[in-house]
């Protein structure tokens, strides 16, 4: 993938807190197109989060970091493995159940809520056990000031049961939140992005050894863990 010089979505959220609704709608539509393309190619991203959503120099999004992606997952095929960033992981992944592309639509719901409100709809703290508890047992929480269409979309994306989750079930493009979207123009990037990102300096591509370390979490443990958007790999997957 070519260098995306516009930074990432997390940088934008750090600077602005949250996005205006026109920007939320625009980026959400591009994300839908991106995820649907990946899934049509049998790819489940499994770590869809603001840090992995980059901007081109023209302001279009690019889904990045496929280091945890699963390939050749077509049709009714399912896979297993609790892997990804804990705050964005779907319930079935946390519970080490088999799953499919519905996990990416759950993560999209988390990202969508963060764009619109600046917050996750679940626990945002640093304790793994509390994060897991909220995802598995609590309903998503977000501002009632959001439009009824957006609230309904979030509710349908954040279904605990993956087979009920919009994106995997039903045509997400037909949801009322996207009623103003011309999907053909979005797919060919013929819609003007909400803003022109400032070019970022060329990155230092050297990778320090510390960046390659993987943090292990035992979800059955009663200990408290600190976490800051870490990448999670189930102990059962360790060599």
CSV table of C-alpha atoms in Angstrom, one decimal:
chain,number,residue,atom,x,y,z
A,1,UNK,CA,0.0,0.0,0.0
A,2,UNK,CA,1.3,3.5,-0.9
A,3,UNK,CA,2.3,5.9,1.9
A,4,UNK,CA,-0.8,7.6,3.4
A,5,UNK,CA,0.5,11.0,4.2
A,6,UNK,CA,-2.6,12.4,5.9
A,7,UNK,CA,-2.2,10.7,9.3
A,8,UNK,CA,-4.8,8.5,10.9
A,9,UNK,CA,-8.3,8.8,12.3
A,10,UNK,CA,-7.1,8.6,15.9
A,11,UNK,CA,-4.9,11.7,15.3
A,12,UNK,CA,-7.9,13.5,14.0
A,13,UNK,CA,-10.0,12.5,17.0
A,14,UNK,CA,-7.2,13.5,19.4
A,15,UNK,CA,-7.2,16.9,17.8
A,16,UNK,CA,-10.9,17.5,17.6
A,17,UNK,CA,-12.5,15.3,20.2
A,18,UNK,CA,-15.2,14.2,17.9
A,19,UNK,CA,-16.3,14.9,14.3
A,20,UNK,CA,-19.2,16.8,12.8
A,21,UNK,CA,-22.0,14.7,11.4
A,22,UNK,CA,-21.1,15.4,7.8
A,23,UNK,CA,-17.6,14.1,8.4
A,24,UNK,CA,-19.0,11.1,10.3
A,25,UNK,CA,-21.3,10.2,7.5
A,26,UNK,CA,-18.6,10.6,4.8
A,27,UNK,CA,-16.0,8.5,6.6
A,28,UNK,CA,-18.5,5.9,7.7
A,29,UNK,CA,-19.6,5.4,4.0
A,30,UNK,CA,-16.0,5.0,2.9
A,31,UNK,CA,-15.4,2.5,5.7
A,32,UNK,CA,-18.5,0.5,4.7
A,33,UNK,CA,-17.1,0.3,1.1
A,34,UNK,CA,-13.7,-0.8,2.4
A,35,UNK,CA,-15.0,-3.5,4.7
A,36,UNK,CA,-17.4,-4.9,2.2
A,37,UNK,CA,-14.5,-5.1,-0.3
A,38,UNK,CA,-12.3,-6.9,2.1
A,39,UNK,CA,-15.1,-9.4,3.1
A,40,UNK,CA,-15.8,-10.0,-0.6
A,41,UNK,CA,-12.2,-11.1,-0.9
A,42,UNK,CA,-12.4,-13.4,2.1
A,43,UNK,CA,-10.5,-11.1,4.4
A,44,UNK,CA,-11.5,-10.4,8.0
A,45,UNK,CA,-9.4,-7.5,9.3
A,46,UNK,CA,-9.8,-8.3,13.1
A,47,UNK,CA,-8.2,-5.1,14.3
A,48,UNK,CA,-10.4,-2.4,12.8
A,49,UNK,CA,-9.8,0.8,14.9
A,50,UNK,CA,-9.0,4.5,14.5
A,51,UNK,CA,-5.3,3.9,14.6
A,52,UNK,CA,-5.6,1.6,11.5
A,53,UNK,CA,-7.7,4.0,9.5
A,54,UNK,CA,-5.3,6.3,7.5
A,55,UNK,CA,-5.9,9.3,5.3
A,56,UNK,CA,-4.5,9.8,1.8
A,57,UNK,CA,-3.1,13.2,0.9
A,58,UNK,CA,-6.5,13.9,-0.6
A,59,UNK,CA,-8.4,13.0,2.5
A,60,UNK,CA,-9.8,9.6,1.5
A,61,UNK,CA,-9.5,6.8,4.1
A,62,UNK,CA,-7.3,3.7,3.7
A,63,UNK,CA,-7.7,0.7,6.0
A,64,UNK,CA,-4.3,-0.4,7.1
A,65,UNK,CA,-2.3,-2.9,9.2
A,66,UNK,CA,-3.3,-6.4,8.1
A,67,UNK,CA,-0.9,-8.1,10.4
A,68,UNK,CA,-3.8,-9.8,12.3
A,69,UNK,CA,-6.1,-10.3,9.4
A,70,UNK,CA,-7.6,-13.7,8.5
A,71,UNK,CA,-7.7,-14.8,4.8
A,72,UNK,CA,-9.8,-17.1,2.7
A,73,UNK,CA,-12.9,-16.8,4.9
A,74,UNK,CA,-15.8,-17.1,2.5
A,75,UNK,CA,-19.4,-18.0,2.8
A,76,UNK,CA,-20.3,-19.9,5.9
A,77,UNK,CA,-16.7,-20.5,6.9
A,78,UNK,CA,-15.8,-19.6,10.5
A,79,UNK,CA,-12.5,-19.1,12.3
A,80,UNK,CA,-11.4,-18.8,15.9
A,81,UNK,CA,-8.8,-17.0,18.0
A,82,UNK,CA,-9.1,-14.1,20.4
A,83,UNK,CA,-7.0,-11.5,18.6
A,84,UNK,CA,-7.1,-7.8,18.1
A,85,UNK,CA,-7.5,-4.7,20.3
A,86,UNK,CA,-9.5,-5.5,23.4
A,87,UNK,CA,-11.7,-2.4,23.5
A,88,UNK,CA,-12.8,-3.1,19.9
A,89,UNK,CA,-13.2,-6.9,20.1
A,90,UNK,CA,-16.6,-8.4,19.5
A,91,UNK,CA,-18.2,-10.6,22.3
A,92,UNK,CA,-17.7,-13.8,20.4
A,93,UNK,CA,-14.0,-13.1,20.0
A,94,UNK,CA,-13.5,-12.4,23.7
A,95,UNK,CA,-15.3,-15.6,24.5
A,96,UNK,CA,-13.0,-17.6,22.2
A,97,UNK,CA,-16.0,-18.7,20.1
A,98,UNK,CA,-15.9,-19.3,16.3
A,99,UNK,CA,-16.7,-16.2,14.3
A,100,UNK,CA,-16.9,-14.7,10.9
A,101,UNK,CA,-16.8,-11.2,9.3
A,102,UNK,CA,-19.4,-10.0,11.8
A,103,UNK,CA,-16.5,-9.1,14.1
A,104,UNK,CA,-15.4,-6.3,11.8
A,105,UNK,CA,-18.9,-4.8,11.8
A,106,UNK,CA,-18.9,-4.8,15.6
A,107,UNK,CA,-15.5,-2.9,15.5
A,108,UNK,CA,-17.0,-0.6,12.9
A,109,UNK,CA,-19.8,0.3,15.3
A,110,UNK,CA,-17.2,1.2,18.0
A,111,UNK,CA,-15.3,3.4,15.5
A,112,UNK,CA,-18.5,5.0,14.4
A,113,UNK,CA,-19.5,5.9,17.9
A,114,UNK,CA,-16.0,7.3,18.6
A,115,UNK,CA,-16.2,9.5,15.5
A,116,UNK,CA,-19.6,10.9,16.5
A,117,UNK,CA,-19.1,11.3,20.3
A,118,UNK,CA,-15.4,11.0,21.0
A,119,UNK,CA,-16.1,8.0,23.2
A,120,UNK,CA,-16.4,4.3,23.1
A,121,UNK,CA,-20.0,3.1,23.8
A,122,UNK,CA,-18.5,0.7,26.4
A,123,UNK,CA,-15.8,1.0,29.1
A,124,UNK,CA,-12.8,3.1,28.1
A,125,UNK,CA,-10.6,2.5,31.2
A,126,UNK,CA,-7.4,0.5,31.6
A,127,UNK,CA,-8.6,-2.6,33.4
A,128,UNK,CA,-9.0,-5.6,31.1
A,129,UNK,CA,-11.6,-7.4,33.3
A,130,UNK,CA,-13.9,-4.3,33.4
A,131,UNK,CA,-13.6,-3.9,29.6
A,132,UNK,CA,-14.5,-7.5,29.1
A,133,UNK,CA,-17.4,-7.3,31.5
A,134,UNK,CA,-18.9,-4.2,29.8
A,135,UNK,CA,-18.6,-5.7,26.3
A,136,UNK,CA,-20.1,-9.1,27.3
A,137,UNK,CA,-22.8,-7.9,29.7
A,138,UNK,CA,-23.7,-4.3,29.2
A,139,UNK,CA,-25.6,-2.4,26.5
A,140,UNK,CA,-23.8,0.3,24.6
A,141,UNK,CA,-24.1,3.8,25.9
A,142,UNK,CA,-24.0,7.0,23.9
A,143,UNK,CA,-25.5,10.5,23.8
A,144,UNK,CA,-29.2,10.8,23.2
A,145,UNK,CA,-28.4,13.9,21.2
A,146,UNK,CA,-27.3,11.7,18.3
A,147,UNK,CA,-29.9,11.5,15.5
A,148,UNK,CA,-32.4,8.6,15.7
A,149,UNK,CA,-30.9,7.2,12.5
A,150,UNK,CA,-27.4,7.1,14.0
A,151,UNK,CA,-28.6,5.6,17.3
A,152,UNK,CA,-30.5,2.9,15.4
A,153,UNK,CA,-27.4,2.1,13.2
A,154,UNK,CA,-25.2,1.8,16.3
A,155,UNK,CA,-27.8,-0.4,18.0
A,156,UNK,CA,-27.8,-2.7,14.9
A,157,UNK,CA,-24.0,-2.8,14.6
A,158,UNK,CA,-23.5,-3.6,18.3
A,159,UNK,CA,-25.7,-6.6,18.6
A,160,UNK,CA,-24.3,-9.2,21.0
A,161,UNK,CA,-25.4,-12.0,18.7
A,162,UNK,CA,-23.3,-11.8,15.5
A,163,UNK,CA,-25.9,-13.3,13.3
A,164,UNK,CA,-28.2,-10.3,14.1
A,165,UNK,CA,-25.5,-7.7,13.4
A,166,UNK,CA,-26.1,-5.3,10.5
A,167,UNK,CA,-23.4,-5.5,7.9
A,168,UNK,CA,-23.3,-9.3,8.3
A,169,UNK,CA,-27.1,-9.5,8.2
A,170,UNK,CA,-29.0,-7.2,5.8
A,171,UNK,CA,-27.8,-4.4,3.5
A,172,UNK,CA,-26.1,-1.8,5.6
A,173,UNK,CA,-26.1,0.6,2.6
A,174,UNK,CA,-29.9,0.8,2.8
A,175,UNK,CA,-29.9,2.0,6.4
A,176,UNK,CA,-31.6,5.4,6.8
A,177,UNK,CA,-28.4,6.9,8.2
A,178,UNK,CA,-26.9,6.6,4.7
A,179,UNK,CA,-29.9,7.8,2.8
A,180,UNK,CA,-28.1,10.8,1.3
A,181,UNK,CA,-25.1,8.7,0.2
A,182,UNK,CA,-24.4,8.1,-3.5
A,183,UNK,CA,-22.6,4.8,-3.1
A,184,UNK,CA,-21.3,4.7,-6.7
A,185,UNK,CA,-19.5,8.0,-6.2
A,186,UNK,CA,-18.2,7.0,-2.9
A,187,UNK,CA,-16.7,3.8,-4.3
A,188,UNK,CA,-14.8,5.6,-7.1
A,189,UNK,CA,-13.8,8.4,-4.6
A,190,UNK,CA,-15.8,11.0,-6.5
A,191,UNK,CA,-17.0,12.7,-3.4
A,192,UNK,CA,-15.0,15.6,-1.9
A,193,UNK,CA,-13.6,14.7,1.5
A,194,UNK,CA,-14.6,16.9,4.5
A,195,UNK,CA,-11.1,18.3,4.9
A,196,UNK,CA,-7.7,18.3,3.3
A,197,UNK,CA,-5.2,16.8,5.8
A,198,UNK,CA,-1.9,18.4,6.4
A,199,UNK,CA,0.9,16.3,4.9
A,200,UNK,CA,2.9,14.3,7.4
A,201,UNK,CA,6.7,14.1,7.2
A,202,UNK,CA,8.1,10.9,5.8
A,203,UNK,CA,8.2,8.3,8.6
A,204,UNK,CA,11.2,6.6,10.1
A,205,UNK,CA,10.5,3.1,9.0
A,206,UNK,CA,13.0,1.5,11.4
A,207,UNK,CA,11.1,-0.6,14.0
A,208,UNK,CA,12.4,-0.7,17.6
A,209,UNK,CA,12.5,-4.1,19.2
A,210,UNK,CA,10.1,-2.9,21.9
A,211,UNK,CA,7.4,-2.3,19.3
A,212,UNK,CA,7.5,-6.0,18.4
A,213,UNK,CA,6.5,-7.2,21.8
A,214,UNK,CA,3.1,-8.8,22.2
A,215,UNK,CA,1.1,-8.3,25.4
A,216,UNK,CA,-0.6,-11.5,26.7
A,217,UNK,CA,-3.8,-11.3,28.6
A,218,UNK,CA,-5.5,-14.3,30.4
A,219,UNK,CA,-9.2,-13.4,30.2
A,220,UNK,CA,-10.0,-15.9,33.0
A,221,UNK,CA,-7.6,-14.3,35.5
A,222,UNK,CA,-8.8,-12.2,38.4
A,223,UNK,CA,-5.8,-9.8,38.2
A,224,UNK,CA,-6.0,-6.3,37.0
A,225,UNK,CA,-4.3,-5.3,33.8
A,226,UNK,CA,-3.3,-1.9,32.4
A,227,UNK,CA,-4.0,-1.4,28.7
A,228,UNK,CA,-3.8,1.4,26.3
A,229,UNK,CA,-5.2,0.3,22.9
A,230,UNK,CA,-3.0,-2.7,23.0
A,231,UNK,CA,-3.1,-5.5,20.5
A,232,UNK,CA,-4.4,-8.7,22.1
A,233,UNK,CA,-3.4,-12.2,21.3
A,234,UNK,CA,-5.1,-15.1,23.0
A,235,UNK,CA,-2.7,-17.3,25.0
A,236,UNK,CA,-4.0,-20.3,23.1
A,237,UNK,CA,-2.4,-18.8,20.0
A,238,UNK,CA,1.0,-18.5,21.5
A,239,UNK,CA,3.7,-20.8,20.2
